[in-house]
Coordinates of C-alpha atoms and ligand atoms in Angstrom, one line a residue:
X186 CA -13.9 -9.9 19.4
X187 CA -15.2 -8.9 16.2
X188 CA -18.7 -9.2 14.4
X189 CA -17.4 -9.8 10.8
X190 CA -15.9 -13.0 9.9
X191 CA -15.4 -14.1 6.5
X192 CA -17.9 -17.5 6.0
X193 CA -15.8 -21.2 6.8
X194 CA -17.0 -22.0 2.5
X195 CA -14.2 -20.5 -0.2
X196 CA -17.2 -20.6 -2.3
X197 CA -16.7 -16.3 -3.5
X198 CA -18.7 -14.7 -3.7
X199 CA -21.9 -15.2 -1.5
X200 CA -24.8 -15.6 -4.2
X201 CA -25.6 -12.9 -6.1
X202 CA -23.5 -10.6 -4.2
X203 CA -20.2 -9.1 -5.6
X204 CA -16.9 -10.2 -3.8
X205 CA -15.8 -8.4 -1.2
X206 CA -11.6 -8.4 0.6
X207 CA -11.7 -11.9 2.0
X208 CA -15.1 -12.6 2.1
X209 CA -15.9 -9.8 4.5
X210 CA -18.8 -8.3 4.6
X211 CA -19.4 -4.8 3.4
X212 CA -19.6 -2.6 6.1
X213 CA -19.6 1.4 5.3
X214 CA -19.4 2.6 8.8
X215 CA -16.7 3.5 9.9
X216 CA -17.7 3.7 13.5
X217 CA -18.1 0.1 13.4
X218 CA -14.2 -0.7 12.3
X219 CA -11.1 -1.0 14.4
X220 CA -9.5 -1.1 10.2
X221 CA -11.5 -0.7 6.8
X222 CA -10.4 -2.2 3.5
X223 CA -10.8 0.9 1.2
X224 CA -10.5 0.5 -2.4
X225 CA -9.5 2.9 -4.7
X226 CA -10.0 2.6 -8.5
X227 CA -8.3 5.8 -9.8
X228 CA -5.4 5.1 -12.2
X229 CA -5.8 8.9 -13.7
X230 CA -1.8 9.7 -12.5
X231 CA -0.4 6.9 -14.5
X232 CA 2.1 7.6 -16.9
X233 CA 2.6 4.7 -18.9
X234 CA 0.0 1.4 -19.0
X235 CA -3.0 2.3 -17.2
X236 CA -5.8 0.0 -15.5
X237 CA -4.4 0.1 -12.2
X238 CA -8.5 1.0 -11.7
X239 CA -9.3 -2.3 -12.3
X240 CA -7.1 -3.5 -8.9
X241 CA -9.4 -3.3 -6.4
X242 CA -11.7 -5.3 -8.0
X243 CA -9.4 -8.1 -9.1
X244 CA -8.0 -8.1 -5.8
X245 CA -11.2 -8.5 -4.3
X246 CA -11.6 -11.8 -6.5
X247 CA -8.1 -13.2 -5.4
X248 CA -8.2 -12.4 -2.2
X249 CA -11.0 -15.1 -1.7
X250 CA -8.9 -18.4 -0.7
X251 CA -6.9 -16.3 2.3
X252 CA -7.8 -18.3 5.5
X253 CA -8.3 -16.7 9.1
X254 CA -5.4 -17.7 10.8
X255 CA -1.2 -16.5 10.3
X256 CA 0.7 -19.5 11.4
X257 CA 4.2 -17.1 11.6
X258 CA 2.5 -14.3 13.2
X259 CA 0.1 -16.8 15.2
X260 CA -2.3 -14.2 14.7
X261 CA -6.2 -14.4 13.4
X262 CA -6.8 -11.0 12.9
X263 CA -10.4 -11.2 12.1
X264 CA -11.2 -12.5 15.3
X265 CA -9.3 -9.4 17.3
X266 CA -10.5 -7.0 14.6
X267 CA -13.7 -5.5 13.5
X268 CA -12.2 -5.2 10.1
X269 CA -14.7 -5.6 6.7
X270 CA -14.5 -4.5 3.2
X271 CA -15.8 -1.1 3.4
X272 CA -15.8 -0.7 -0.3
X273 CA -14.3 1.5 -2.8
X274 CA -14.2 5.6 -2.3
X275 CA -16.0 7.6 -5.3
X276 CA -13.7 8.7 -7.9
X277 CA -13.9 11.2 -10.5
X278 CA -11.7 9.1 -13.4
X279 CA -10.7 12.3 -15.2
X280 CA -10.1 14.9 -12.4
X281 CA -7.0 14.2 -10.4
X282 CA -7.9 17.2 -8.2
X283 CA -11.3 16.3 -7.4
X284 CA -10.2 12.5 -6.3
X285 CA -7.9 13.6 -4.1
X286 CA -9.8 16.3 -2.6
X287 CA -12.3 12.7 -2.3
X288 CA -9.8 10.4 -1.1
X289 CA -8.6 13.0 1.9
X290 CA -11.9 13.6 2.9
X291 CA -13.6 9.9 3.2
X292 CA -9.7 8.8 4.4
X293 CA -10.1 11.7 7.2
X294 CA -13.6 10.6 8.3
X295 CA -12.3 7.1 8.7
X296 CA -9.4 8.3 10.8
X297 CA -11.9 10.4 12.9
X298 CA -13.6 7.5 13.8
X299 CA -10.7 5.5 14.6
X300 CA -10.5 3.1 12.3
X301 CA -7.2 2.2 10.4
X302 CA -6.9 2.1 6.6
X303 CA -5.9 0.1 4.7
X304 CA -5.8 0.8 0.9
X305 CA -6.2 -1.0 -2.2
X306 CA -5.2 0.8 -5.5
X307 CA -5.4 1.9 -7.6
X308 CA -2.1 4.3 -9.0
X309 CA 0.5 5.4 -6.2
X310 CA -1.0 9.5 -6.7
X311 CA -3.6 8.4 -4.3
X312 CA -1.2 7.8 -1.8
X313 CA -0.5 11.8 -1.5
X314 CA -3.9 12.5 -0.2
X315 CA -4.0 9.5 1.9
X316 CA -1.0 10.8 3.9
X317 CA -2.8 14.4 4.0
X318 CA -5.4 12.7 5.9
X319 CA -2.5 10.5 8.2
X320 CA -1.0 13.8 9.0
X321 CA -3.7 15.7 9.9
X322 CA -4.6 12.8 12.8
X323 CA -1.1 11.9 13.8
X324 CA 1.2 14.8 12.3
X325 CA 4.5 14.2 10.1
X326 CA 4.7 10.1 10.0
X327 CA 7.6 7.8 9.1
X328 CA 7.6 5.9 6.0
X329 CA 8.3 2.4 4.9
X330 CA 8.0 2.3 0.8
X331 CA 8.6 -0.4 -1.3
X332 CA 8.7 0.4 -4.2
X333 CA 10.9 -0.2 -7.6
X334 CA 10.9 3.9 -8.4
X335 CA 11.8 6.6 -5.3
X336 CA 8.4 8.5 -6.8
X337 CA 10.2 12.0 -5.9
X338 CA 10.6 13.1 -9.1
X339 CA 9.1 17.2 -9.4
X340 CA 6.4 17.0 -12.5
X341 CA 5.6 15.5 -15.6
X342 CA 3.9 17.2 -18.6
X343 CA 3.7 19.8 -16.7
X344 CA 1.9 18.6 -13.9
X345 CA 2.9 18.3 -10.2
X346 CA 0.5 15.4 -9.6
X347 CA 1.2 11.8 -11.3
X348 CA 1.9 8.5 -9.7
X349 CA 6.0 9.4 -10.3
X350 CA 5.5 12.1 -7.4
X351 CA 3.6 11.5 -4.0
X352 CA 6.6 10.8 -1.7
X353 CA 8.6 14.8 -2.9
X354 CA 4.7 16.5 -2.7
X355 CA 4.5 14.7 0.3
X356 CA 8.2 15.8 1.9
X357 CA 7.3 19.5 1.0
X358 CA 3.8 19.2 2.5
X359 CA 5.6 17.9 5.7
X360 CA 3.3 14.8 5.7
X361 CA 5.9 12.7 6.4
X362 CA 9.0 13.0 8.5
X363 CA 12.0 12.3 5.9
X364 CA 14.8 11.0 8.4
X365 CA 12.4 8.9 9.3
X366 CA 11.3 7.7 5.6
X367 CA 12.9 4.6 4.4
X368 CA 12.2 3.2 0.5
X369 CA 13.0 -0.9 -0.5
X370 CA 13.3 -1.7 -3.5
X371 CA 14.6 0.8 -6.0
X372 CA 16.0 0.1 -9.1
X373 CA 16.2 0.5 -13.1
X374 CA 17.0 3.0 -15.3
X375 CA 16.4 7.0 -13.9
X376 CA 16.3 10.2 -15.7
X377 CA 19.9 11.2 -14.6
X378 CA 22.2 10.8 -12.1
X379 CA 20.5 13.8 -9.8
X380 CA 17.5 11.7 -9.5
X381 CA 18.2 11.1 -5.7
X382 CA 19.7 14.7 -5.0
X383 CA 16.2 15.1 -3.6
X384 CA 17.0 12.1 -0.7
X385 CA 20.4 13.7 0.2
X386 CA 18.9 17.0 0.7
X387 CA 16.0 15.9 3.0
X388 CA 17.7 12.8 4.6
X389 CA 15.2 10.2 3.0
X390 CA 17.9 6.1 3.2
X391 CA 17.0 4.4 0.2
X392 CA 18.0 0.5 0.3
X393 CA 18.5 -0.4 -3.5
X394 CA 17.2 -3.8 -4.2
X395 CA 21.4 -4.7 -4.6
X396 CA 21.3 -4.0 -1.0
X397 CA 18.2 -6.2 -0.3
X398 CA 19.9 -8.9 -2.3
X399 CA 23.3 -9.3 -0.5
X400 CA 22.5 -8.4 2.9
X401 CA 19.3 -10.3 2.7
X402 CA 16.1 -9.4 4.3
X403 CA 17.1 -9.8 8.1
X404 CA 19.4 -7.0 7.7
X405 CA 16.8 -4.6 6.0
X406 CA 14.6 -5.2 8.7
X407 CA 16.9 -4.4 11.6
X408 CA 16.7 -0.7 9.3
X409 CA 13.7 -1.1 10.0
X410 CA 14.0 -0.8 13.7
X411 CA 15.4 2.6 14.0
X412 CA 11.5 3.7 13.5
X413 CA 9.7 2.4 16.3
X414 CA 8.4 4.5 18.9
X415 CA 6.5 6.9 16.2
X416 CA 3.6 6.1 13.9
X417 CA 4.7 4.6 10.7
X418 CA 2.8 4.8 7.3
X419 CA 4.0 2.0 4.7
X420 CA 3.3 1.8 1.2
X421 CA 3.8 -0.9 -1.4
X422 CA 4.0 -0.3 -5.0
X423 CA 3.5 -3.9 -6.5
X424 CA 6.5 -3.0 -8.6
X425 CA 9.1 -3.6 -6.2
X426 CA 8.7 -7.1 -6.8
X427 CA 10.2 -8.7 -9.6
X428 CA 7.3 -8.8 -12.5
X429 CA 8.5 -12.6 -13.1
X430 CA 5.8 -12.7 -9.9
X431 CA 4.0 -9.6 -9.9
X432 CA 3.5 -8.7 -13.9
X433 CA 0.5 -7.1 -13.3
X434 CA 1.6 -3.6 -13.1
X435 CA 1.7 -0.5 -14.8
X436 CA 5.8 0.5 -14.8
X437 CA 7.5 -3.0 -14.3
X438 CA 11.1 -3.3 -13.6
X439 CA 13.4 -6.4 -13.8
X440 CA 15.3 -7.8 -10.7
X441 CA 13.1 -7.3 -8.1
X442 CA 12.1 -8.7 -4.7
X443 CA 10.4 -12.3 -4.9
X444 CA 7.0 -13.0 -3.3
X445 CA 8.5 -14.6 -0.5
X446 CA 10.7 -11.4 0.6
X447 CA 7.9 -8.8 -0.2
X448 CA 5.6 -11.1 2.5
X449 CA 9.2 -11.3 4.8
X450 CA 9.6 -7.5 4.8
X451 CA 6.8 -6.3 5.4
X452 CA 6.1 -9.2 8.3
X453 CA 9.2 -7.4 9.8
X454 CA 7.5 -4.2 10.1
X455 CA 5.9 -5.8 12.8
X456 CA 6.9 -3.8 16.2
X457 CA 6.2 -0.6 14.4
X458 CA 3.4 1.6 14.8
X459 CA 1.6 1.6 12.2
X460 CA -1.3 4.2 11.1
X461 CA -2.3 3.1 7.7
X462 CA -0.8 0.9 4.7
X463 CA -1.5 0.6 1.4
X464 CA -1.0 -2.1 -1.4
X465 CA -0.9 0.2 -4.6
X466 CA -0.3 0.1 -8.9
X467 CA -1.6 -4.0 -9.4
X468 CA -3.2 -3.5 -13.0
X469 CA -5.1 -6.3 -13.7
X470 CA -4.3 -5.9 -17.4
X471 CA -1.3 -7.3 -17.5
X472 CA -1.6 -10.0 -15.0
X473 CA -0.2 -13.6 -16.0
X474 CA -2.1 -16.4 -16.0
X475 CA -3.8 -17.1 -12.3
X476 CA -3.8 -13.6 -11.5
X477 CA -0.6 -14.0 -9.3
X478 CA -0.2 -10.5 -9.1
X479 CA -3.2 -9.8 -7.5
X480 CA -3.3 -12.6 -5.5
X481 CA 0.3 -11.2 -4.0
X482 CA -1.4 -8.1 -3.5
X483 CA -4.5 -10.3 -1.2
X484 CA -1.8 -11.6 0.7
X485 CA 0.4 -8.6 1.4
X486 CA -2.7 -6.9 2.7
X487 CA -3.1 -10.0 5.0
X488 CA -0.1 -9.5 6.2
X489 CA -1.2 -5.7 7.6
X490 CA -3.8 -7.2 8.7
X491 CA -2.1 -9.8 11.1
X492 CA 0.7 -6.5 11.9
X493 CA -2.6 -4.5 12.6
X494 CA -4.1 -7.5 15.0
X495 CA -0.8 -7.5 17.0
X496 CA -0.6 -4.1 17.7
X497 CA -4.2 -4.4 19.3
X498 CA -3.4 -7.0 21.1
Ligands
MN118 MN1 6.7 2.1 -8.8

């Protein structure tokens, strides 16, 4: 039974206080939290359209109307979970290097303490020292990613750190187990036709979103299956789904997933064991009108939350 439940009112945020994820309170202890809602407002690896810095925040608005209870799940998470907003980690918005040295190191300390994370971006480089800090607790995880881009390319401009590379820096590092790595999602135009060279070498399945599309959801998740019994780290890039519903992004690509199968797959991770998740890339920006995208973004971190509440259970 948890301490922190949102207030029964809508009404965001409390008087003169700032939202918070869900109307939580703000609670930055760590020892106090079964998960934490971490925000992190870096969009310093973003190589086109930044203000993916801006997504915790907006999120935080949007994420004001989700209720307590999961009627498909038949879950309400903030009743089996001490779970709060426990605010945003301390960026440095033009040092990639220092962030993520930041981002492992308050990541780590929540792991230490046994509390889950669950992250808000914020641009997908972030994701790299977030898994540094997963593997150091649990060792080499498996990955669900959705994402419209693999993010395995080597460098650009030079640099081996951008939001185009986490999931390759993150193979080499052995953070995360490739076999056991599976991305949802991909599509658009690539640099060449050795873009997923990478994926053959180390054994990484890719399910293109023509895959998703004519097998349908049900089959993807019985891919899912094969990596239960392990802990599982998923990430989702905003722009796997279609920016008719999720245009507030920093790389959009056409023909994506719709809202309804983003919130269906990742509801079928449930069975997994999962470490950490993280809702990345929503830039505020470029959001259409009612803020859909981040209001997706609200609800796919509800859904963690619900997968998170069942695995307590
Ligand atoms: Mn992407």
């Amino acid at each position: 039974m948890s301490e922190f439940r949102p207030p029964d009112a809508f009404a965001s945020p409390r008087f003169g206080q700032p939202p918070t994820f869900m109307r939580l309170p703000h609670v930055r202890e760590a020892g106090r939290l079964d998960v934490a809602l971490v925000g992190i407002p870096f969009d310093g690896g973003t190589s086109y359209r930044p203000g993916a810095r801006y997504g915790p925040r907006a999120i935080r608005d949007q994420s004001s109307l989700i209720r307590p209870w999961h009627p498909v799940l038949k879950v309400a998470p903030f009743e089996r979970l001490r779970v709060a907003d426990y605010g945003d980690i301390d960026v440095a918005p033009i040092s990639i290097e220092r962030t993520m040295t930041a981002v492992e190191r308050e990541i780590g300390m929540l792991l230490a303490h046994g509390a889950v994370p669950v992250v808000v971006g914020g641009d997908h480089s972030i994701t790299l020292p977030v898994l540094r800090a997963i593997a150091k607790r649990h060792g080499p995880v498996g990955v669900v990613h959705f994402d419209a881009h693999p993010d395995t390319w080597d460098e650009y401009f030079g640099s081996k750190y951008f939001h185009g590379t986490p999931f390759r820096r993150a193979v080499e590092e052995q953070l995360i187990d490739p076999r056991r790595t599976i991305q949802v999602g991909i599509r658009g135009p690539l640099y060449s036709a050795e873009d997923f060279d990478f994926h053959g070498r180390h054994g990484l399945e890719v399910i293109r979103i023509e895959e998703v599309k004519e097998r349908g959801v049900q089959w993807v998740a019985g891919r899912f299956t094969r990596l239960a019994g392990s802990p599982v780290y998923c990430s989702f890039d905003i722009d796997a789904v279609d920016p008719a519903y999720a245009p507030g992004t920093g790389t959009p690509e056409v023909g994506g997933l719709t809202s309804y199968e983003a919130l269906t797959l990742v509801r079928a991770l449930r069975g997994l064991d999962l470490v950490g998740a993280d809702v990345m890339e929503v830039s505020p920006l470029y959001d259409g009108p009612g803020q859909v995208t981040a209001l997706l973004a609200a609800n796919l971190l509800f859904e963690f939350l619900c997968l998170l509440a069942l695995q307590r259970a």
